[in-house]
Coordinates of N, CA and C and ligand atoms in Angstrom, one line a residue:
M1 N 68.3 -7.4 75.3 CA 68.8 -7.7 76.6 C 67.9 -8.7 77.3
D2 N 68.6 -9.7 77.9 CA 67.8 -10.7 78.7 C 68.0 -10.4 80.2
Y3 N 66.9 -10.6 80.9 CA 67.0 -10.5 82.4 C 67.1 -11.9 83.0
V4 N 68.1 -12.1 83.8 CA 68.4 -13.4 84.4 C 68.2 -13.2 85.9
K5 N 67.5 -14.2 86.5 CA 67.3 -14.2 88.0 C 68.6 -14.5 88.6
V6 N 69.0 -13.7 89.6 CA 70.3 -13.9 90.3 C 70.2 -14.1 91.8
A7 N 69.0 -13.8 92.3 CA 68.9 -13.9 93.8 C 67.4 -13.7 94.1
S8 N 67.1 -14.0 95.4 CA 65.8 -13.7 96.0 C 66.0 -12.4 96.8
A9 N 65.1 -11.6 96.9 CA 65.2 -10.3 97.6 C 65.6 -10.6 99.1
G10 N 65.1 -11.6 99.7 CA 65.4 -11.9 101.1 C 66.9 -12.3 101.3
Q11 N 67.6 -12.6 100.2 CA 69.0 -13.0 100.3 C 70.0 -11.8 100.4
I12 N 69.5 -10.6 100.0 CA 70.4 -9.5 99.8 C 70.0 -8.4 100.9
A13 N 70.8 -8.4 102.0 CA 70.6 -7.4 103.0 C 71.1 -6.1 102.5
D14 N 70.5 -5.0 103.0 CA 71.0 -3.7 102.7 C 72.5 -3.6 103.1
G15 N 73.4 -3.2 102.2 CA 74.8 -3.0 102.5 C 75.6 -4.3 102.2
A16 N 75.0 -5.4 101.8 CA 75.8 -6.6 101.5 C 76.4 -6.5 100.1
L17 N 77.5 -7.0 99.9 CA 78.2 -7.1 98.6 C 78.2 -8.6 98.2
V18 N 77.3 -8.9 97.3 CA 77.1 -10.3 97.1 C 77.6 -10.8 95.7
P19 N 78.3 -11.8 95.6 CA 78.8 -12.3 94.3 C 77.6 -13.1 93.6
V20 N 77.3 -12.7 92.4 CA 76.3 -13.5 91.6 C 76.9 -13.7 90.2
E21 N 76.2 -14.5 89.4 CA 76.6 -14.7 88.0 C 75.4 -14.6 87.1
A22 N 75.5 -14.0 86.0 CA 74.5 -13.9 85.0 C 75.1 -14.0 83.6
G23 N 74.6 -14.8 82.8 CA 75.0 -14.9 81.4 C 76.6 -15.2 81.3
G24 N 77.1 -15.9 82.3 CA 78.5 -16.2 82.3 C 79.4 -15.0 82.8
E25 N 78.8 -13.9 83.2 CA 79.5 -12.8 83.8 C 79.5 -12.9 85.3
K26 N 80.7 -12.6 85.9 CA 80.7 -12.6 87.4 C 80.5 -11.2 87.8
L27 N 79.4 -11.0 88.7 CA 78.9 -9.7 89.0 C 78.9 -9.5 90.5
L28 N 78.9 -8.2 90.9 CA 78.6 -7.8 92.3 C 77.2 -7.3 92.3
L29 N 76.4 -7.8 93.3 CA 75.1 -7.3 93.5 C 75.0 -6.7 94.9
T30 N 74.5 -5.5 95.0 CA 74.3 -4.9 96.3 C 73.0 -4.2 96.4
R31 N 72.7 -3.8 97.6 CA 71.5 -3.0 97.9 C 71.9 -1.8 98.8
V32 N 71.5 -0.6 98.4 CA 71.8 0.5 99.2 C 70.5 1.3 99.5
R33 N 70.1 1.3 100.7 CA 68.8 2.0 101.1 C 67.7 1.5 100.2
G34 N 67.6 0.2 100.0 CA 66.5 -0.4 99.2 C 66.7 -0.4 97.7
T35 N 67.7 0.2 97.2 CA 67.9 0.2 95.7 C 69.0 -0.8 95.4
Y36 N 68.7 -1.7 94.4 CA 69.7 -2.7 94.0 C 70.6 -2.1 92.9
Y37 N 71.9 -2.6 92.9 CA 72.9 -2.2 91.9 C 73.7 -3.5 91.5
A38 N 74.0 -3.6 90.2 CA 74.8 -4.7 89.8 C 75.9 -4.1 88.9
T39 N 77.2 -4.6 89.2 CA 78.3 -4.1 88.4 C 79.2 -5.3 88.1
Q40 N 80.2 -5.1 87.3 CA 81.2 -6.2 87.2 C 81.9 -6.4 88.6
R41 N 82.3 -7.6 88.8 CA 82.9 -8.0 90.1 C 84.4 -7.6 90.2
K42 N 85.1 -7.7 89.1 CA 86.5 -7.4 89.1 C 86.8 -5.9 88.9
C43 N 87.6 -5.4 89.8 CA 88.0 -4.0 89.6 C 88.8 -3.8 88.3
P44 N 88.4 -2.8 87.5 CA 89.1 -2.6 86.3 C 90.6 -2.1 86.4
H45 N 91.0 -1.8 87.6 CA 92.4 -1.5 87.8 C 93.3 -2.7 87.7
L46 N 93.3 -3.6 88.7 CA 94.1 -4.8 88.6 C 93.4 -6.0 89.1
G47 N 92.0 -6.0 89.0 CA 91.3 -7.2 89.2 C 90.8 -7.5 90.6
G48 N 90.9 -6.5 91.5 CA 90.5 -6.8 92.9 C 89.0 -7.2 92.9
N49 N 88.7 -8.1 93.9 CA 87.3 -8.6 94.0 C 86.5 -7.5 94.8
L50 N 85.6 -6.9 94.1 CA 84.9 -5.8 94.7 C 83.9 -6.3 95.7
C51 N 83.6 -7.6 95.7 CA 82.7 -8.2 96.8 C 83.4 -8.2 98.1
K52 N 84.7 -8.0 98.1 CA 85.5 -7.9 99.3 C 85.8 -6.5 99.7
G53 N 85.2 -5.6 99.0 CA 85.5 -4.1 99.2 C 84.5 -3.6 100.3
K54 N 84.3 -2.3 100.2 CA 83.4 -1.7 101.2 C 82.5 -0.7 100.5
L55 N 81.3 -0.5 101.0 CA 80.4 0.5 100.5 C 80.7 1.8 101.1
D56 N 80.5 2.9 100.3 CA 80.6 4.2 100.9 C 79.5 5.0 100.2
G57 N 78.4 5.0 100.8 CA 77.2 5.6 100.2 C 76.8 4.8 99.0
E58 N 76.6 5.5 97.8 CA 76.3 4.7 96.6 C 77.6 4.5 95.8
A59 N 78.6 4.1 96.5 CA 79.9 3.8 95.8 C 80.5 2.6 96.5
V60 N 81.3 1.9 95.7 CA 82.1 0.7 96.2 C 83.6 1.0 96.2
V61 N 84.3 0.6 97.2 CA 85.7 0.9 97.3 C 86.4 -0.4 97.2
C62 N 87.4 -0.5 96.2 CA 88.1 -1.7 96.0 C 89.0 -2.1 97.2
P63 N 89.1 -3.4 97.5 CA 89.9 -3.7 98.7 C 91.4 -3.6 98.4
L64 N 91.8 -3.6 97.2 CA 93.3 -3.6 96.9 C 93.9 -2.2 97.0
H65 N 93.5 -1.3 96.2 CA 94.2 0.0 96.1 C 93.2 1.1 96.3
K66 N 92.0 0.8 96.9 CA 91.0 1.8 97.3 C 90.5 2.7 96.2
A67 N 90.5 2.3 95.0 CA 89.7 3.0 94.0 C 88.3 3.0 94.4
K68 N 87.6 4.1 94.0 CA 86.1 4.2 94.4 C 85.3 4.4 93.2
F69 N 84.2 3.6 93.0 CA 83.4 3.6 91.8 C 81.9 3.9 92.2
D70 N 81.3 4.8 91.5 CA 79.9 5.1 91.7 C 79.0 3.9 91.2
L71 N 78.2 3.3 92.1 CA 77.4 2.2 91.7 C 76.3 2.5 90.7
R72 N 75.9 3.8 90.7 CA 74.8 4.2 89.8 C 75.3 4.4 88.4
T73 N 76.5 4.9 88.2 CA 77.0 5.2 86.9 C 78.2 4.4 86.4
G74 N 78.9 3.8 87.4 CA 80.1 3.0 87.1 C 81.3 4.0 87.1
G75 N 81.1 5.2 87.2 CA 82.2 6.2 87.1 C 83.2 6.1 88.2
V76 N 84.4 6.5 87.9 CA 85.5 6.5 88.9 C 85.3 7.8 89.8
E77 N 85.2 7.6 91.1 CA 85.1 8.7 92.1 C 86.5 9.0 92.7
R78 N 87.3 7.9 92.7 CA 88.7 8.1 93.3 C 89.6 7.1 92.6
D79 N 90.7 7.6 92.1 CA 91.7 6.7 91.5 C 92.4 5.9 92.6
P80 N 93.0 4.7 92.1 CA 93.7 3.9 93.1 C 95.0 4.5 93.6
K81 N 95.4 4.0 94.8 CA 96.6 4.6 95.4 C 97.3 3.4 96.1
L82 N 98.6 3.4 96.0 CA 99.4 2.4 96.7 C 100.4 3.1 97.5
L83 N 100.3 3.1 98.8 CA 101.1 3.9 99.7 C 101.0 5.4 99.3
F84 N 102.1 6.0 98.8 CA 102.0 7.4 98.3 C 101.9 7.5 96.8
I85 N 101.9 6.3 96.1 CA 101.9 6.4 94.7 C 100.5 6.4 94.1
G86 N 100.2 7.5 93.4 CA 98.9 7.6 92.8 C 98.9 6.8 91.5
M87 N 97.8 6.2 91.1 CA 97.6 5.4 89.9 C 96.4 5.8 89.2
K88 N 96.1 5.3 88.0 CA 94.9 5.6 87.3 C 94.0 4.3 87.2
A89 N 92.7 4.5 87.3 CA 91.8 3.4 87.3 C 91.4 2.9 85.9
K90 N 92.2 3.0 84.9 CA 92.0 2.5 83.6 C 90.6 2.8 83.0
S91 N 89.5 2.4 83.7 CA 88.2 2.7 83.3 C 87.2 2.6 84.4
G92 N 86.0 3.0 84.2 CA 85.0 2.8 85.2 C 84.5 1.4 85.2
L93 N 83.4 1.1 86.0 CA 82.8 -0.2 86.1 C 81.7 -0.4 85.0
R94 N 81.6 -1.6 84.5 CA 80.4 -1.9 83.7 C 79.3 -2.1 84.7
I95 N 78.2 -1.4 84.4 CA 77.0 -1.6 85.3 C 75.9 -2.3 84.5
Y96 N 75.0 -2.9 85.3 CA 73.9 -3.7 84.7 C 72.6 -3.3 85.3
P97 N 71.5 -3.2 84.5 CA 70.2 -2.9 85.1 C 69.7 -4.0 86.0
V98 N 69.0 -3.6 87.1 CA 68.5 -4.6 88.0 C 67.0 -4.4 88.1
K99 N 66.2 -5.5 88.1 CA 64.7 -5.4 88.3 C 64.4 -6.3 89.5
E100 N 63.4 -5.8 90.2 CA 62.9 -6.7 91.3 C 61.5 -7.1 90.9
M101 N 61.2 -8.4 90.8 CA 59.9 -8.8 90.4 C 59.4 -9.8 91.4
G102 N 58.4 -9.5 92.1 CA 57.9 -10.3 93.2 C 59.1 -10.4 94.2
D103 N 59.5 -11.6 94.6 CA 60.5 -11.8 95.5 C 61.9 -12.1 94.9
D104 N 61.9 -11.9 93.5 CA 63.1 -12.3 92.8 C 63.8 -11.0 92.2
I105 N 65.2 -11.1 92.2 CA 66.0 -10.1 91.6 C 66.6 -10.5 90.3
Y106 N 66.4 -9.7 89.3 CA 66.9 -10.0 87.9 C 67.9 -9.0 87.5
V107 N 68.9 -9.4 86.8 CA 69.9 -8.5 86.2 C 69.9 -8.6 84.7
G108 N 69.9 -7.5 84.0 CA 69.8 -7.4 82.5 C 71.3 -7.6 82.0
I109 N 71.4 -8.5 81.1 CA 72.7 -8.9 80.6 C 72.8 -8.9 79.1
Ligands
LIG201 S1 92.7 -3.5 91.9 FE1 91.2 -2.2 92.5 S2 92.1 -0.4 93.0 FE2 93.7 -1.7 92.3

């Protein structure tokens, strides 16, 4: 696994959902109470951009159908829903390890 610099620590405010790229992958980088998380950026349901979603504790909520994914494990916390129609989130999120070295943030890819 290679670690790729994706940002400087000063660029990532707590609670921000930041689009970054590493190794050709489009990722979401965020920080929750000082801990960094990186996941795939596209929702595994129908491709919603998770950078336009919302944080809910250590989870991200997709802006399209409100599926909720745990940032620590990638697991599905809540399946998507459209009006009253329940759907299935196909899979969890791919997650990536994050390292902070000095003032730089690296993601393992
Ligand atoms: S695209 Fe994300 S919940 Fe449907």
